[in-house]
mmCIF file of C-alpha atoms in Angstrom:
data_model
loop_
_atom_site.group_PDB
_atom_site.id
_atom_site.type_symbol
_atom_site.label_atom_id
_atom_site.label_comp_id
_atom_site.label_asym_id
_atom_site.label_seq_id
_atom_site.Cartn_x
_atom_site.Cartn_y
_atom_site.Cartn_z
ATOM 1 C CA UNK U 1 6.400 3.376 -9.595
ATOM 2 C CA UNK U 2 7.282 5.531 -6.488
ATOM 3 C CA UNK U 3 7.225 4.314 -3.395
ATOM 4 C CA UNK U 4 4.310 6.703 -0.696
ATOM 5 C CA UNK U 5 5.035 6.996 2.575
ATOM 6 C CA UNK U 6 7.010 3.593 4.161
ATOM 7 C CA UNK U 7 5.058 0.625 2.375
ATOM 8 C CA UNK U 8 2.184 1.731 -0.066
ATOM 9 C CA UNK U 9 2.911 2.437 -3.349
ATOM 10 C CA UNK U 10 1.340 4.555 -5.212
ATOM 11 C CA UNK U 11 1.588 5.550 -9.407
ATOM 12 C CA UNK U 12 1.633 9.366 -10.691
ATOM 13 C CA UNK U 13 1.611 10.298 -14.056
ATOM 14 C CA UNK U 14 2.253 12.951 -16.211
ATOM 15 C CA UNK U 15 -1.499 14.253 -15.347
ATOM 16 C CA UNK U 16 -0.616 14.843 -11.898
ATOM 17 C CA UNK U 17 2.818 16.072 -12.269
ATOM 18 C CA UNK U 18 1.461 18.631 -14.819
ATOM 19 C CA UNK U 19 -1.394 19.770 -12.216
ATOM 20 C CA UNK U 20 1.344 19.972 -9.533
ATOM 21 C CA UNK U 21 3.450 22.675 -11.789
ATOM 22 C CA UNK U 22 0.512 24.727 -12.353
ATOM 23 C CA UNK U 23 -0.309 24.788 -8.835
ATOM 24 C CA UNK U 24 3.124 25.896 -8.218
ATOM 25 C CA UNK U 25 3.460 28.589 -11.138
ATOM 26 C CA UNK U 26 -0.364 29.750 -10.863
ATOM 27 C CA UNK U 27 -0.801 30.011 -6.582
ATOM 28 C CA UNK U 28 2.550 28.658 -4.688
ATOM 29 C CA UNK U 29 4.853 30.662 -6.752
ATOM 30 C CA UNK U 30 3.255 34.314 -6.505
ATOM 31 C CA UNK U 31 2.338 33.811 -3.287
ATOM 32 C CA UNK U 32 6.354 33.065 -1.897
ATOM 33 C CA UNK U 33 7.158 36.053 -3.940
ATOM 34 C CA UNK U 34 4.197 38.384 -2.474
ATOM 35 C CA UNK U 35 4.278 37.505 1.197
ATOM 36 C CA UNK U 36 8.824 37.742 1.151
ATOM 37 C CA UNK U 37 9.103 34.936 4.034
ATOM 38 C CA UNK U 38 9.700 31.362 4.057
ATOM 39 C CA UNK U 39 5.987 29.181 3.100
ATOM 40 C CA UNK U 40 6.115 25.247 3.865
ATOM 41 C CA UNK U 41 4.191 22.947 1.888
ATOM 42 C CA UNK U 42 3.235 20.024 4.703
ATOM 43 C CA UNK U 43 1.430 18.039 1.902
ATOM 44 C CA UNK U 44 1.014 18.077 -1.561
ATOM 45 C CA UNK U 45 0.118 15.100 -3.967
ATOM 46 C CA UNK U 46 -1.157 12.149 -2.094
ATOM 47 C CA UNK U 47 -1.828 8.443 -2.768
ATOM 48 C CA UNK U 48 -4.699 6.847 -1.598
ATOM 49 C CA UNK U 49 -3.202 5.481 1.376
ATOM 50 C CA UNK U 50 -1.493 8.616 2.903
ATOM 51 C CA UNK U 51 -4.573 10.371 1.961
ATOM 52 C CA UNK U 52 -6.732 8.236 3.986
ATOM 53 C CA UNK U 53 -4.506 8.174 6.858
ATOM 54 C CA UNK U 54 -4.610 12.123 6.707
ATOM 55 C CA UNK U 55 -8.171 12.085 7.369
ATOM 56 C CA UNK U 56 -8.494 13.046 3.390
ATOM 57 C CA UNK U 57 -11.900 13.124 1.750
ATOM 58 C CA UNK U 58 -12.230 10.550 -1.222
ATOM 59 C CA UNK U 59 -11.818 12.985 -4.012
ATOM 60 C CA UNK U 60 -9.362 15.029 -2.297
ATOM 61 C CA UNK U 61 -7.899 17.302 -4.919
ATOM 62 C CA UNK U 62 -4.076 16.139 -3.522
ATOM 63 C CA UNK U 63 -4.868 12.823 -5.067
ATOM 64 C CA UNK U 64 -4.648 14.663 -8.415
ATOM 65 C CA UNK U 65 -1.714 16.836 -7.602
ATOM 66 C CA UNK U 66 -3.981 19.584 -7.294
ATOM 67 C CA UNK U 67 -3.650 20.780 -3.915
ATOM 68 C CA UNK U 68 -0.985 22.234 -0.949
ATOM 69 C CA UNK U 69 -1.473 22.080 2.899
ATOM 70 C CA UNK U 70 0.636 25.453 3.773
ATOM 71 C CA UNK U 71 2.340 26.633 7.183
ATOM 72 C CA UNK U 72 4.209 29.052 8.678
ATOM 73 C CA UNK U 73 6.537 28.981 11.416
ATOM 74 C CA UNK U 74 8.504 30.973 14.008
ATOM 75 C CA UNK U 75 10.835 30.804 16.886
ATOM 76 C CA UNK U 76 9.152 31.091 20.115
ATOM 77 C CA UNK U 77 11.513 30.240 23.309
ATOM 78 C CA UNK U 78 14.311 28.276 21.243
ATOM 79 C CA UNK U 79 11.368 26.271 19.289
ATOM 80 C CA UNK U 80 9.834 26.327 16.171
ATOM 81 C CA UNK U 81 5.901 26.682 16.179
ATOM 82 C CA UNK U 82 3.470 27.508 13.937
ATOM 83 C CA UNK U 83 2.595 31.189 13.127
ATOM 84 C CA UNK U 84 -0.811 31.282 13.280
ATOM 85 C CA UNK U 85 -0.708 35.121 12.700
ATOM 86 C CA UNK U 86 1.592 34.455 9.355
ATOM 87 C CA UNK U 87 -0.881 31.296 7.965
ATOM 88 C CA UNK U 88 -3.838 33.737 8.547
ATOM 89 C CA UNK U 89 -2.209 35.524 6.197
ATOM 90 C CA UNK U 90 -1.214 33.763 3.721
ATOM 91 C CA UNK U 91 -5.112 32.544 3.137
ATOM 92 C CA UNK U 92 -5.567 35.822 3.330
ATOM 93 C CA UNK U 93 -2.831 36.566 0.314
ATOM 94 C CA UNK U 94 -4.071 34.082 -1.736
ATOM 95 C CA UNK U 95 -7.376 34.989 -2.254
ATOM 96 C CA UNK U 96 -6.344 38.441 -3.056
ATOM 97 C CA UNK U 97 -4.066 37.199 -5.749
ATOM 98 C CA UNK U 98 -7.116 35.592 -7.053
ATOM 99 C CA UNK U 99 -5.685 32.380 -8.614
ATOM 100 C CA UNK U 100 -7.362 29.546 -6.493
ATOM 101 C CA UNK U 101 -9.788 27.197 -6.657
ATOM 102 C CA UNK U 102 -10.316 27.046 -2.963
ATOM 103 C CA UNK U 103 -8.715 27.990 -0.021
ATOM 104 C CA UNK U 104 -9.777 26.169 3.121
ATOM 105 C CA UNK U 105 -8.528 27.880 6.824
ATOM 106 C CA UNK U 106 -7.815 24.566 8.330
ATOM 107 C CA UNK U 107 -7.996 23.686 12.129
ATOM 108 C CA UNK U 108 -9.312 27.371 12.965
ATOM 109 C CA UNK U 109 -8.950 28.058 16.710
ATOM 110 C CA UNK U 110 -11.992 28.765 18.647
ATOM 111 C CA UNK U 111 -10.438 31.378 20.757
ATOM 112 C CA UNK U 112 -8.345 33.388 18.615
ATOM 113 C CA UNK U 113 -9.887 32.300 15.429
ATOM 114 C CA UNK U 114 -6.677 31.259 13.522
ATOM 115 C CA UNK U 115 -6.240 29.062 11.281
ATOM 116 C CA UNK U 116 -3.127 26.361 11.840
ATOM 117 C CA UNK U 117 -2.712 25.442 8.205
ATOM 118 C CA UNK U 118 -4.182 26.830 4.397
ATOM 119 C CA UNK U 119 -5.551 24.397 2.235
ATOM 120 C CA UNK U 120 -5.404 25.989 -1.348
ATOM 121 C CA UNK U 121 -5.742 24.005 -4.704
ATOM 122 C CA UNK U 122 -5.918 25.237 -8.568
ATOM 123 C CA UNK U 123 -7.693 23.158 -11.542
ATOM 124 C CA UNK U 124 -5.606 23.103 -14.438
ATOM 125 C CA UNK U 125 -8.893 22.229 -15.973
ATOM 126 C CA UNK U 126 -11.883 23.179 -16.096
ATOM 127 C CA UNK U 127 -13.073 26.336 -14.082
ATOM 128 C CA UNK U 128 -11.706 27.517 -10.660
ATOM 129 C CA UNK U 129 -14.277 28.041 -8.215
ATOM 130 C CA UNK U 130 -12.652 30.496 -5.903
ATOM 131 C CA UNK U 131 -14.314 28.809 -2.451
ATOM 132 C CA UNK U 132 -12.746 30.001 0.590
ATOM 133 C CA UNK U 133 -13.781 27.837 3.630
ATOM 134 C CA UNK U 134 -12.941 27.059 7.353
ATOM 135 C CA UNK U 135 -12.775 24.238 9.055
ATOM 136 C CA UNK U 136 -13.101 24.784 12.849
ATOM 137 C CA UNK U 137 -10.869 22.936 15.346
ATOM 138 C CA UNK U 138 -13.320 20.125 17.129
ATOM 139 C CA UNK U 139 -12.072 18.795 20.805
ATOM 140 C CA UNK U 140 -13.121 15.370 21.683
ATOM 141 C CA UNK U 141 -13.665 14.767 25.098
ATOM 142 C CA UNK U 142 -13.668 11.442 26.780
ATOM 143 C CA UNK U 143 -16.659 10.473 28.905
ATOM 144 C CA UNK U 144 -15.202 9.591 32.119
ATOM 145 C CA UNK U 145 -12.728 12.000 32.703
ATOM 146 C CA UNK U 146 -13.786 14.989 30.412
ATOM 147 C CA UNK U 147 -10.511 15.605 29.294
ATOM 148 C CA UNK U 148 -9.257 16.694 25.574
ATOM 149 C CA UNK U 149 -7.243 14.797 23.505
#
């Protein structure tokens, strides 16, 4: 047992650690090499828990070590932010290495069209589908004051 994320607990098994390492030598791996910068993995395998408090879909791939949220950053003013620019491409990397079973351009601005994070995953089994998706960024706004949050 491993303990996920403060309190929930959550089992792994040689499955998912096996799907993890092929992620890593099949898509993470030649894409560090290929784009010569610094790639941060924000999430990889998920329990349940984590994975519903991420806003994950039920058969979210990360449940089954099979998928990486990816970022970029850079300094801007003495801070680090996200690269937009540099995640762009990296999805953009990945599917021209052609080992993926989707890549998803998460949180895609509607302005400058960029997305904030890549989603990529790789079956160890079973055939890769080679989706490529984006998700566009959705603003709530509150009734009575019309403001975004």
């Amino acid at each position: 047992r491993h303990t996920c994320h403060i309190s929930a607990v959550f089992k792994y098994g040689q499955e998912e650690e096996e799907n993890l390492r092929a992620l890593i030598s099949n898509v993470l791996d030649p894409l560090r090499v290929k784009f010569g910068a610094p790639i941060y993995v924000s999430s990889g395998f998920r329990c349940a828990k984590v994975n519903k408090d991420a806003g994950g879909v039920t058969g979210s791939q990360h449940l089954r070590g099979e998928a990486a949220d990816l970022y970029v950053t850079k300094m801007v003013n003495g801070k680090r932010v996200t690269d937009k620019e540099a995640v762009y491409k990296i999805g953009r990397l990945i599917v021209a290495l052609g080992r993926f079973d989707q890549v998803i351009f998460e949180n895609v601005g509607k302005d400058d069209l960029l997305p904030e994070w890549i989603h990529v995953s790789w079956r160890r089994k079973g055939t890769n589908r080679h989706n490529m998706l984006k998700k566009v960024k959705t603003f709530r706004v509150r009734a009575s004051t019309q403001e975004s949050f």
